[in-house]
């Protein structure tokens, strides 16, 4: 099957990089980008772009028909921190959009579907160290609830209707091209921007808050790897644990200080601290490593190097 791909939520942090990567592999005419507004001109101007409301079933179906789409990446979602401000909106967006694509897949309009889950499926009662694939899951955020429920529905649609849906539980994703929006792990991107702009950062999480994280290139690789794997290799149809590195704001500070020795950090935890405290510190992703040969590449120091180098380059280009 030649993939004809639709990315829903293509202007966001992960969606934008996925769009560029998939276009470089399959050609820009085979990868249609879509989002609710034109909020990333780089994406809007780099190939076919459709304004699409992921909550509007008819519009999604029309877009799929129009472009003869067979593969969908549903990247639109409201993340953990914003979700706590707008709980019902988060529920509606995250669930409506998923049901629309699952139903279109059930009806045969979509052959293969990627839907991201998150470490937010875990909660305060989950074992925090090396969190297993199968364990207690009592998420305490609306975002986490939508992801856990979504996972159950993905597995159900696969088992009952044969829908080829694939999913991974992303940790915090660190990248320099597009800013994240509304997540609890966003501090790990902001810190690099502020290090370059002001040589200091006020962190909204406490210094010892350890969370699982990953560089964007690893996240994109994982996404492509699971989508390229043979259907028989995908033994988990809810969502796979996925891991790369785990660290605290203090660890990040020390890594940044290797490049910027005068960089300082202060701590002013806000409502996001409680969310971070409910999530795992580290993740056991042995199923992903065994089933579809997942392997990460970037350590914390590699990430720091990439972030500082590319953000400095970007600053020079825009000035
Ligand atoms: C968030 O912080 O909400 C997201 C996530 C871990 O899914 N980055």
Short mmCIF file of C-alpha atoms and ligand atoms in Angstrom, two decimals:
data_model
loop_
_atom_site.label_atom_id
_atom_site.label_comp_id
_atom_site.label_asym_id
_atom_site.label_seq_id
_atom_site.Cartn_x
_atom_site.Cartn_y
_atom_site.Cartn_z
CA UNK A 1 0.00 0.00 0.00
CA UNK A 2 1.44 3.41 -0.99
CA UNK A 3 0.74 5.56 2.03
CA UNK A 4 -1.51 8.57 1.46
CA UNK A 5 -1.22 10.28 4.78
CA UNK A 6 -3.31 12.81 6.69
CA UNK A 7 -1.83 14.45 9.77
CA UNK A 8 -4.47 15.99 12.02
CA UNK A 9 -2.89 18.58 14.33
CA UNK A 10 0.07 19.15 12.00
CA UNK A 11 0.94 22.59 13.37
CA UNK A 12 1.76 21.38 16.89
CA UNK A 13 5.05 20.39 18.48
CA UNK A 14 5.12 16.74 17.34
CA UNK A 15 2.73 17.07 14.37
CA UNK A 16 4.93 19.65 12.64
CA UNK A 17 8.11 17.56 12.81
CA UNK A 18 6.22 14.42 11.83
CA UNK A 19 4.86 16.25 8.79
CA UNK A 20 8.34 17.29 7.62
CA UNK A 21 9.76 13.81 8.21
CA UNK A 22 6.92 11.97 6.46
CA UNK A 23 7.10 14.41 3.52
CA UNK A 24 10.83 13.74 3.19
CA UNK A 25 10.11 10.00 3.00
CA UNK A 26 6.87 9.80 0.98
CA UNK A 27 6.95 13.07 -0.98
CA UNK A 28 4.97 16.17 -0.16
CA UNK A 29 2.00 15.25 -2.37
CA UNK A 30 1.41 12.09 -0.32
CA UNK A 31 1.34 13.83 3.08
CA UNK A 32 -1.54 16.21 3.76
CA UNK A 33 -1.14 18.49 6.76
CA UNK A 34 -4.19 19.78 8.62
CA UNK A 35 -4.99 21.83 11.70
CA UNK A 36 -7.72 24.00 13.20
CA UNK A 37 -5.92 27.22 12.15
CA UNK A 38 -2.92 28.52 10.21
CA UNK A 39 -0.75 28.75 13.31
CA UNK A 40 2.48 27.33 11.85
CA UNK A 41 3.36 28.98 8.54
CA UNK A 42 6.32 26.71 8.04
CA UNK A 43 3.87 23.77 7.79
CA UNK A 44 1.15 25.70 5.96
CA UNK A 45 3.59 26.75 3.22
CA UNK A 46 5.48 23.49 2.85
CA UNK A 47 2.82 21.39 1.06
CA UNK A 48 -0.90 20.73 0.88
CA UNK A 49 -2.59 22.12 3.99
CA UNK A 50 -6.25 21.85 5.01
CA UNK A 51 -8.05 23.71 7.76
CA UNK A 52 -9.72 20.89 9.67
CA UNK A 53 -11.67 20.69 12.91
CA UNK A 54 -10.82 17.27 14.37
CA UNK A 55 -14.16 17.30 16.25
CA UNK A 56 -16.18 17.62 13.05
CA UNK A 57 -16.77 14.08 11.71
CA UNK A 58 -18.10 15.23 8.34
CA UNK A 59 -15.14 17.53 7.65
CA UNK A 60 -12.67 14.79 8.55
CA UNK A 61 -14.48 12.33 6.27
CA UNK A 62 -14.62 14.83 3.38
CA UNK A 63 -10.89 15.52 3.74
CA UNK A 64 -10.12 11.78 3.74
CA UNK A 65 -12.30 11.23 0.62
CA UNK A 66 -10.89 14.27 -1.19
CA UNK A 67 -7.26 13.21 -0.78
CA UNK A 68 -7.83 9.42 -0.95
CA UNK A 69 -6.21 9.06 2.46
CA UNK A 70 -5.38 5.59 3.79
CA UNK A 71 -3.21 6.47 6.82
CA UNK A 72 -3.99 8.97 9.59
CA UNK A 73 -1.85 10.39 12.40
CA UNK A 74 -4.19 12.02 14.93
CA UNK A 75 -1.92 14.49 16.74
CA UNK A 76 -4.56 17.03 17.86
CA UNK A 77 -5.15 17.00 21.63
CA UNK A 78 -5.45 19.21 24.67
CA UNK A 79 -2.50 18.42 26.99
CA UNK A 80 -2.33 17.98 30.76
CA UNK A 81 -1.94 21.53 32.09
CA UNK A 82 -4.46 23.21 29.76
CA UNK A 83 -6.78 20.25 30.26
CA UNK A 84 -6.99 21.01 33.98
CA UNK A 85 -8.19 24.54 33.13
CA UNK A 86 -10.80 23.33 30.62
CA UNK A 87 -11.70 19.77 31.71
CA UNK A 88 -14.82 19.32 29.59
CA UNK A 89 -13.25 20.87 26.51
CA UNK A 90 -10.28 18.52 26.93
CA UNK A 91 -12.61 15.54 27.23
CA UNK A 92 -14.62 16.57 24.15
CA UNK A 93 -11.62 17.34 21.92
CA UNK A 94 -9.56 14.30 22.91
CA UNK A 95 -12.43 11.80 22.75
CA UNK A 96 -14.47 13.16 19.80
CA UNK A 97 -11.41 13.30 17.56
CA UNK A 98 -10.39 9.75 18.46
CA UNK A 99 -13.88 8.29 17.94
CA UNK A 100 -14.14 9.98 14.53
CA UNK A 101 -10.98 8.36 13.19
CA UNK A 102 -11.66 5.01 14.87
CA UNK A 103 -15.12 4.94 13.28
CA UNK A 104 -13.74 5.95 9.87
CA UNK A 105 -11.22 3.11 10.20
CA UNK A 106 -13.97 0.68 11.23
CA UNK A 107 -15.95 1.72 8.12
CA UNK A 108 -12.88 1.06 5.95
CA UNK A 109 -12.01 4.66 5.03
CA UNK A 110 -8.72 4.54 6.98
CA UNK A 111 -6.43 1.50 6.74
CA UNK A 112 -3.84 2.45 9.36
CA UNK A 113 -4.09 4.83 12.31
CA UNK A 114 -1.58 6.36 14.72
CA UNK A 115 -2.89 7.81 17.97
CA UNK A 116 -0.53 9.04 20.68
CA UNK A 117 -1.03 8.15 24.32
CA UNK A 118 1.11 9.50 27.17
CA UNK A 119 2.76 8.77 30.51
CA UNK A 120 -0.27 10.71 31.81
CA UNK A 121 -2.23 7.43 31.75
CA UNK A 122 -0.45 6.64 35.02
CA UNK A 123 -1.42 8.18 38.34
CA UNK A 124 -0.44 8.61 41.98
CA UNK A 125 -1.02 4.90 42.79
CA UNK A 126 1.19 3.64 39.94
CA UNK A 127 4.68 2.33 40.86
CA UNK A 128 6.98 5.27 40.04
CA UNK A 129 10.28 3.58 39.22
CA UNK A 130 10.61 1.62 36.00
CA UNK A 131 6.82 1.69 35.61
CA UNK A 132 5.72 -1.57 33.95
CA UNK A 133 3.61 -1.83 30.80
CA UNK A 134 0.81 -3.46 32.79
CA UNK A 135 0.27 -1.90 36.21
CA UNK A 136 -2.13 0.18 38.32
CA UNK A 137 -3.48 3.06 36.24
CA UNK A 138 -5.53 5.67 38.04
CA UNK A 139 -4.79 8.93 36.18
CA UNK A 140 -5.71 12.07 38.10
CA UNK A 141 -5.77 14.57 35.20
CA UNK A 142 -8.51 14.89 32.60
CA UNK A 143 -5.85 14.52 29.91
CA UNK A 144 -4.66 11.29 31.52
CA UNK A 145 -8.24 10.01 31.79
CA UNK A 146 -8.83 10.69 28.08
CA UNK A 147 -5.62 8.87 27.21
CA UNK A 148 -6.43 5.86 29.37
CA UNK A 149 -9.99 5.62 28.03
CA UNK A 150 -8.67 6.17 24.51
CA UNK A 151 -6.27 3.25 24.92
CA UNK A 152 -9.14 0.97 25.94
CA UNK A 153 -11.14 2.05 22.87
CA UNK A 154 -8.18 1.55 20.53
CA UNK A 155 -7.75 -2.01 21.78
CA UNK A 156 -11.51 -2.60 21.54
CA UNK A 157 -11.70 -1.36 17.94
CA UNK A 158 -8.73 -3.56 17.03
CA UNK A 159 -10.17 -6.67 18.68
CA UNK A 160 -13.79 -6.21 17.60
CA UNK A 161 -13.43 -4.60 14.17
CA UNK A 162 -9.85 -5.34 13.11
CA UNK A 163 -8.85 -1.66 13.08
CA UNK A 164 -5.08 -1.33 12.57
CA UNK A 165 -4.43 1.27 15.26
CA UNK A 166 -0.98 1.76 16.77
CA UNK A 167 -0.02 3.85 19.76
CA UNK A 168 2.82 4.80 22.08
CA UNK A 169 2.81 6.49 25.49
CA UNK A 170 4.98 9.53 24.84
CA UNK A 171 7.04 10.90 27.69
CA UNK A 172 7.85 14.67 27.74
CA UNK A 173 9.17 15.60 24.29
CA UNK A 174 12.03 18.09 23.92
CA UNK A 175 12.46 19.95 20.64
CA UNK A 176 13.68 23.27 19.25
CA UNK A 177 11.58 23.82 16.08
CA UNK A 178 8.04 24.23 17.44
CA UNK A 179 7.15 25.08 21.04
CA UNK A 180 4.98 22.65 22.99
CA UNK A 181 1.70 24.01 24.30
CA UNK A 182 -0.10 23.32 27.55
CA UNK A 183 1.85 20.37 28.94
CA UNK A 184 3.44 19.71 32.33
CA UNK A 185 6.74 18.70 30.74
CA UNK A 186 6.98 22.00 28.80
CA UNK A 187 9.53 23.30 31.33
CA UNK A 188 12.13 21.04 29.71
CA UNK A 189 11.85 23.06 26.47
CA UNK A 190 11.35 26.51 28.02
CA UNK A 191 14.53 26.11 30.06
CA UNK A 192 16.71 26.07 26.91
CA UNK A 193 14.96 29.10 25.38
CA UNK A 194 15.44 31.07 28.61
CA UNK A 195 19.03 29.87 29.01
CA UNK A 196 19.87 31.43 25.65
CA UNK A 197 17.73 34.56 26.02
CA UNK A 198 18.32 35.46 29.72
CA UNK A 199 20.89 33.00 31.12
CA UNK A 200 18.35 32.23 33.88
CA UNK A 201 15.07 30.37 34.28
CA UNK A 202 12.26 30.24 36.85
CA UNK A 203 11.01 26.65 36.86
CA UNK A 204 7.38 25.76 37.62
CA UNK A 205 8.43 22.34 38.96
CA UNK A 206 10.67 21.69 41.97
CA UNK A 207 14.35 20.83 41.51
CA UNK A 208 14.04 17.12 42.34
CA UNK A 209 11.00 16.39 40.12
CA UNK A 210 12.12 13.48 37.97
CA UNK A 211 10.16 12.73 34.79
CA UNK A 212 10.63 10.54 31.72
CA UNK A 213 11.72 12.61 28.69
CA UNK A 214 12.79 12.13 25.08
CA UNK A 215 14.38 14.17 22.29
CA UNK A 216 12.10 14.85 19.32
CA UNK A 217 14.26 12.88 16.85
CA UNK A 218 13.84 9.78 19.03
CA UNK A 219 10.08 10.39 19.33
CA UNK A 220 9.71 10.71 15.55
CA UNK A 221 11.80 7.59 15.03
CA UNK A 222 9.60 5.63 17.47
CA UNK A 223 6.46 6.86 15.70
CA UNK A 224 7.74 5.83 12.27
CA UNK A 225 9.10 2.51 13.59
CA UNK A 226 5.79 1.43 15.12
CA UNK A 227 3.90 2.50 11.98
CA UNK A 228 6.36 0.64 9.70
CA UNK A 229 6.30 -2.57 11.77
CA UNK A 230 4.45 -5.62 10.41
CA UNK A 231 0.95 -5.90 11.95
CA UNK A 232 1.91 -9.21 13.64
CA UNK A 233 4.75 -7.45 15.48
CA UNK A 234 2.34 -5.06 17.18
CA UNK A 235 1.20 -7.23 20.06
CA UNK A 236 -0.15 -4.37 22.19
CA UNK A 237 -3.07 -2.50 20.64
CA UNK A 238 -3.80 -0.23 23.59
CA UNK A 239 -0.48 1.67 23.77
CA UNK A 240 3.20 0.86 24.29
CA UNK A 241 5.33 2.21 27.13
CA UNK A 242 8.19 4.18 25.55
CA UNK A 243 11.29 5.46 27.27
CA UNK A 244 14.58 7.22 26.63
CA UNK A 245 15.93 9.24 29.57
CA UNK A 246 14.70 10.45 32.97
CA UNK A 247 15.95 13.56 34.74
CA UNK A 248 15.11 16.45 37.08
CA UNK A 249 15.27 20.24 36.53
CA UNK A 250 18.47 20.11 38.62
CA UNK A 251 20.04 17.56 36.24
CA UNK A 252 19.08 19.78 33.30
CA UNK A 253 20.65 22.80 34.96
CA UNK A 254 23.93 20.95 35.42
CA UNK A 255 23.86 19.81 31.80
CA UNK A 256 23.23 23.40 30.57
CA UNK A 257 25.97 24.77 32.84
CA UNK A 258 28.51 22.63 30.95
CA UNK A 259 27.88 25.07 28.03
CA UNK A 260 26.74 28.19 29.91
CA UNK A 261 28.53 28.16 33.30
CA UNK A 262 26.70 31.29 34.54
CA UNK A 263 23.21 29.90 33.88
CA UNK A 264 21.03 29.99 37.02
CA UNK A 265 17.68 28.44 37.90
CA UNK A 266 15.11 29.30 40.57
CA UNK A 267 12.05 27.28 41.53
CA UNK A 268 8.45 28.40 41.89
CA UNK A 269 6.27 25.28 41.68
CA UNK A 270 2.66 25.91 40.57
CA UNK A 271 -0.39 23.70 39.93
CA UNK A 272 1.66 21.61 37.49
CA UNK A 273 3.77 20.23 40.37
CA UNK A 274 0.85 18.07 41.50
CA UNK A 275 0.44 16.69 37.99
CA UNK A 276 4.16 15.92 37.70
CA UNK A 277 4.12 14.26 41.15
CA UNK A 278 1.39 11.90 39.96
CA UNK A 279 3.46 10.62 37.01
CA UNK A 280 6.20 7.97 36.85
CA UNK A 281 9.87 8.86 37.25
CA UNK A 282 11.02 6.21 34.80
CA UNK A 283 9.40 3.75 32.40
CA UNK A 284 9.98 0.09 31.52
CA UNK A 285 9.59 -0.08 27.74
CA UNK A 286 10.91 -3.60 27.20
CA UNK A 287 7.78 -4.60 25.20
CA UNK A 288 8.47 -1.90 22.59
CA UNK A 289 12.13 -2.89 22.49
CA UNK A 290 11.24 -6.58 21.99
CA UNK A 291 8.21 -6.30 19.69
CA UNK A 292 9.37 -3.67 17.18
CA UNK A 293 13.04 -3.15 18.09
CA UNK A 294 12.66 0.30 19.66
CA UNK A 295 15.96 1.92 20.66
CA UNK A 296 16.60 5.51 21.70
CA UNK A 297 19.74 7.48 20.84
CA UNK A 298 19.81 10.80 22.73
CA UNK A 299 21.10 11.20 26.32
CA UNK A 300 20.44 14.33 28.40
CA UNK A 301 23.81 15.83 27.39
CA UNK A 302 23.11 15.03 23.71
CA UNK A 303 19.73 16.78 24.03
CA UNK A 304 21.34 19.85 25.66
CA UNK A 305 23.91 20.02 22.91
CA UNK A 306 21.29 19.81 20.15
CA UNK A 307 18.96 22.29 21.82
CA UNK A 308 21.54 24.97 22.54
CA UNK A 309 23.25 24.65 19.14
CA UNK A 310 20.02 24.80 17.14
CA UNK A 311 18.35 27.52 19.20
CA UNK A 312 21.48 29.71 18.91
CA UNK A 313 21.56 29.12 15.13
CA UNK A 314 17.87 30.02 14.89
CA UNK A 315 18.46 33.20 16.89
CA UNK A 316 21.27 34.29 14.55
CA UNK A 317 19.09 33.54 11.47
CA UNK A 318 16.13 35.57 12.76
CA UNK A 319 18.20 38.59 13.88
C1 LIG B 1 2.14 16.85 28.95
O1 LIG B 1 3.01 17.30 29.72
O2 LIG B 1 0.93 17.00 29.14
C2 LIG B 1 2.59 16.05 27.75
C3 LIG B 1 2.62 14.59 28.01
C4 LIG B 1 3.62 14.02 28.94
O3 LIG B 1 1.84 13.87 27.48
N1 LIG B 1 3.86 16.50 27.31
#
